[in-house]
């Protein structure tokens, strides 16, 4: 329990900010929370505020070889479009924001415990602790933008995200949704490898 509380950063809406995040980065400006709907043909993610009001929705076309996903806000306005590059050694997703800003989220190879994703086009970096299910998003100067925590053993694939730079909220939401897709892809590949090795 001590290791869990020290390293794991997920919290539910309505709970106080994680003490480890506050100790390292101070109080976040605000926090968002995600829940994935299960047992639906289309992958759907709700992004809510601390009062559990839906602020954004992410919907993925199915079937989609390129994992095409669109994010809209609560009023139905387009926020971002995400697609996956196929036939690549490491994971790479393309993101186009509503204002035309484009960037790529790509995974660095050869990290054992640490998970590093470069946000090419913005100069940002998403650093993760795979075992603790935590991720920290930094800008090009190494300043914290957001901290992400994933809930263990959740049927609805829940995440919380503490945002320190509110001016980047739409980009942070797009990166968060992309991260969820990348983790799901990785889990699916690992399951496929495990199944084939058992045959």
Short mmCIF file of C-alpha atoms in Angstrom, two decimals:
data_model
loop_
_atom_site.label_atom_id
_atom_site.label_comp_id
_atom_site.label_asym_id
_atom_site.label_seq_id
_atom_site.Cartn_x
_atom_site.Cartn_y
_atom_site.Cartn_z
CA UNK A 1 0.00 0.00 0.00
CA UNK A 2 2.90 2.34 0.75
CA UNK A 3 4.43 1.85 -2.70
CA UNK A 4 0.99 2.30 -4.31
CA UNK A 5 0.29 5.60 -2.54
CA UNK A 6 3.80 6.92 -3.15
CA UNK A 7 3.94 6.36 -6.88
CA UNK A 8 0.39 6.01 -8.18
CA UNK A 9 -1.22 9.33 -9.08
CA UNK A 10 -4.80 8.49 -10.10
CA UNK A 11 -7.66 10.04 -8.14
CA UNK A 12 -11.40 10.31 -8.64
CA UNK A 13 -13.28 13.54 -9.34
CA UNK A 14 -13.96 15.40 -6.09
CA UNK A 15 -10.82 14.14 -4.35
CA UNK A 16 -7.91 16.42 -3.46
CA UNK A 17 -4.96 16.75 -5.82
CA UNK A 18 -2.33 14.05 -5.38
CA UNK A 19 0.08 15.00 -2.60
CA UNK A 20 3.11 13.91 -4.63
CA UNK A 21 2.09 16.13 -7.56
CA UNK A 22 1.52 19.09 -5.22
CA UNK A 23 4.87 18.54 -3.51
CA UNK A 24 6.72 18.52 -6.85
CA UNK A 25 4.76 20.97 -8.97
CA UNK A 26 2.34 22.86 -6.70
CA UNK A 27 -1.44 22.92 -6.92
CA UNK A 28 -2.74 22.34 -10.46
CA UNK A 29 -4.87 25.01 -12.13
CA UNK A 30 -7.64 22.42 -12.58
CA UNK A 31 -8.13 18.73 -13.32
CA UNK A 32 -9.94 16.64 -15.93
CA UNK A 33 -11.09 13.02 -15.83
CA UNK A 34 -11.75 10.47 -18.56
CA UNK A 35 -14.00 7.45 -18.83
CA UNK A 36 -14.24 5.10 -21.81
CA UNK A 37 -17.59 3.59 -22.71
CA UNK A 38 -17.43 -0.18 -23.10
CA UNK A 39 -19.48 -2.62 -25.17
CA UNK A 40 -20.02 -0.13 -28.01
CA UNK A 41 -19.06 -0.46 -31.68
CA UNK A 42 -17.32 2.91 -31.67
CA UNK A 43 -14.67 3.72 -29.09
CA UNK A 44 -16.00 6.65 -27.07
CA UNK A 45 -14.22 8.63 -24.35
CA UNK A 46 -15.83 11.29 -22.16
CA UNK A 47 -13.55 13.95 -20.66
CA UNK A 48 -15.17 15.61 -17.65
CA UNK A 49 -14.37 18.29 -15.08
CA UNK A 50 -14.26 17.87 -11.29
CA UNK A 51 -18.06 18.18 -11.17
CA UNK A 52 -18.32 15.34 -13.71
CA UNK A 53 -19.68 17.60 -16.44
CA UNK A 54 -18.66 16.45 -19.93
CA UNK A 55 -16.32 19.03 -21.51
CA UNK A 56 -14.99 16.96 -24.42
CA UNK A 57 -15.86 13.75 -26.27
CA UNK A 58 -13.57 11.54 -28.35
CA UNK A 59 -15.03 9.15 -30.91
CA UNK A 60 -13.11 6.61 -32.99
CA UNK A 61 -14.36 5.19 -36.26
CA UNK A 62 -14.68 1.40 -36.32
CA UNK A 63 -13.23 -0.44 -38.07
CA UNK A 64 -10.35 1.94 -38.79
CA UNK A 65 -6.90 0.81 -39.83
CA UNK A 66 -5.54 4.26 -39.02
CA UNK A 67 -7.48 4.50 -35.73
CA UNK A 68 -9.10 7.79 -36.83
CA UNK A 69 -10.44 9.72 -33.84
CA UNK A 70 -12.23 13.05 -33.60
CA UNK A 71 -12.47 15.17 -30.45
CA UNK A 72 -15.30 17.67 -29.97
CA UNK A 73 -16.17 19.99 -27.10
CA UNK A 74 -19.44 20.03 -25.15
CA UNK A 75 -21.04 22.26 -27.79
CA UNK A 76 -20.09 19.87 -30.59
CA UNK A 77 -17.29 22.07 -31.96
CA UNK A 78 -14.35 20.28 -33.56
CA UNK A 79 -11.24 20.29 -31.33
CA UNK A 80 -8.80 17.81 -32.89
CA UNK A 81 -8.38 14.90 -35.30
CA UNK A 82 -6.02 12.01 -34.51
CA UNK A 83 -4.79 9.22 -36.78
CA UNK A 84 -2.27 6.41 -36.39
CA UNK A 85 0.64 5.73 -38.71
CA UNK A 86 0.84 2.06 -39.67
CA UNK A 87 3.87 0.02 -40.70
CA UNK A 88 6.26 1.80 -38.36
CA UNK A 89 8.74 0.30 -35.89
CA UNK A 90 7.59 2.55 -33.06
CA UNK A 91 4.18 4.00 -32.29
CA UNK A 92 3.38 7.26 -34.06
CA UNK A 93 0.14 9.25 -34.14
CA UNK A 94 -0.64 12.43 -36.08
CA UNK A 95 -2.72 15.18 -34.44
CA UNK A 96 -4.35 18.13 -36.20
CA UNK A 97 -5.95 20.77 -33.99
CA UNK A 98 -8.98 22.84 -35.02
CA UNK A 99 -6.78 25.92 -35.54
CA UNK A 100 -4.57 23.99 -37.99
CA UNK A 101 -1.72 23.25 -35.57
CA UNK A 102 -0.19 19.85 -36.34
CA UNK A 103 2.08 17.64 -34.27
CA UNK A 104 3.06 14.00 -33.90
CA UNK A 105 3.23 11.81 -30.81
CA UNK A 106 5.93 9.17 -31.18
CA UNK A 107 7.40 6.63 -28.77
CA UNK A 108 11.14 6.40 -28.18
CA UNK A 109 12.45 2.85 -28.32
CA UNK A 110 14.65 0.88 -25.94
CA UNK A 111 13.38 2.24 -22.63
CA UNK A 112 12.82 -0.55 -20.08
CA UNK A 113 10.77 1.05 -17.29
CA UNK A 114 10.60 4.67 -18.38
CA UNK A 115 8.22 5.44 -21.24
CA UNK A 116 9.16 8.48 -23.36
CA UNK A 117 6.92 10.00 -26.03
CA UNK A 118 8.09 12.98 -28.06
CA UNK A 119 5.53 15.59 -29.15
CA UNK A 120 7.17 16.50 -32.46
CA UNK A 121 6.08 19.89 -33.76
CA UNK A 122 5.60 21.33 -30.28
CA UNK A 123 8.94 20.37 -28.74
CA UNK A 124 7.16 18.80 -25.76
CA UNK A 125 7.84 15.45 -24.13
CA UNK A 126 5.59 12.99 -22.32
CA UNK A 127 7.57 11.00 -19.75
CA UNK A 128 5.99 7.98 -18.11
CA UNK A 129 6.46 5.40 -15.41
CA UNK A 130 4.96 2.25 -16.92
CA UNK A 131 4.79 0.36 -13.63
CA UNK A 132 3.07 3.18 -11.72
CA UNK A 133 0.83 4.24 -14.64
CA UNK A 134 1.91 7.89 -14.35
CA UNK A 135 2.87 10.34 -17.09
CA UNK A 136 4.25 13.89 -16.95
CA UNK A 137 3.97 16.32 -19.87
CA UNK A 138 6.75 18.93 -20.18
CA UNK A 139 7.26 21.82 -22.60
CA UNK A 140 10.48 22.50 -24.52
CA UNK A 141 11.94 24.33 -21.48
CA UNK A 142 11.24 21.41 -19.14
CA UNK A 143 8.33 23.18 -17.43
CA UNK A 144 5.47 20.96 -16.32
CA UNK A 145 2.26 21.24 -18.37
CA UNK A 146 0.22 18.37 -16.96
CA UNK A 147 0.42 15.16 -14.91
CA UNK A 148 -1.60 12.11 -15.94
CA UNK A 149 -2.58 9.17 -13.71
CA UNK A 150 -4.24 5.96 -14.93
CA UNK A 151 -6.49 3.89 -12.70
CA UNK A 152 -5.40 0.30 -12.17
CA UNK A 153 -7.81 -2.51 -13.04
CA UNK A 154 -10.56 -0.28 -14.43
CA UNK A 155 -13.16 -1.67 -16.82
CA UNK A 156 -13.86 1.86 -18.03
CA UNK A 157 -10.17 2.75 -18.56
CA UNK A 158 -10.17 5.80 -16.27
CA UNK A 159 -7.58 8.56 -16.23
CA UNK A 160 -7.17 11.82 -14.31
CA UNK A 161 -5.08 14.73 -15.48
CA UNK A 162 -3.85 17.68 -13.43
CA UNK A 163 -3.36 20.69 -15.72
CA UNK A 164 -0.78 23.35 -14.79
CA UNK A 165 -0.90 25.34 -18.05
CA UNK A 166 -4.61 25.94 -18.80
CA UNK A 167 -3.83 27.79 -22.05
CA UNK A 168 -2.83 24.40 -23.51
CA UNK A 169 -5.92 22.48 -22.39
CA UNK A 170 -7.12 21.52 -25.90
CA UNK A 171 -3.69 20.19 -26.88
CA UNK A 172 -3.36 18.36 -23.54
CA UNK A 173 -6.73 16.67 -24.12
CA UNK A 174 -5.63 15.59 -27.62
CA UNK A 175 -2.35 14.19 -26.25
CA UNK A 176 -4.21 12.40 -23.45
CA UNK A 177 -6.61 10.71 -25.90
CA UNK A 178 -3.65 9.77 -28.12
CA UNK A 179 -1.85 8.28 -25.11
CA UNK A 180 -4.89 6.16 -24.26
CA UNK A 181 -4.94 4.78 -27.81
CA UNK A 182 -1.21 4.06 -27.74
CA UNK A 183 -1.51 2.16 -24.46
CA UNK A 184 -4.45 0.14 -25.80
CA UNK A 185 -2.49 -0.69 -28.97
CA UNK A 186 0.48 -1.82 -26.90
CA UNK A 187 -1.73 -4.00 -24.68
CA UNK A 188 -3.33 -5.57 -27.77
CA UNK A 189 0.08 -6.36 -29.27
CA UNK A 190 1.34 -7.87 -26.03
CA UNK A 191 -1.81 -10.01 -25.77
CA UNK A 192 -1.35 -11.18 -29.36
CA UNK A 193 2.29 -12.11 -28.71
CA UNK A 194 1.32 -13.95 -25.53
CA UNK A 195 -1.41 -15.89 -27.34
CA UNK A 196 0.86 -16.87 -30.21
CA UNK A 197 3.59 -18.02 -27.83
CA UNK A 198 1.08 -20.26 -26.04
CA UNK A 199 0.09 -22.04 -29.28
#
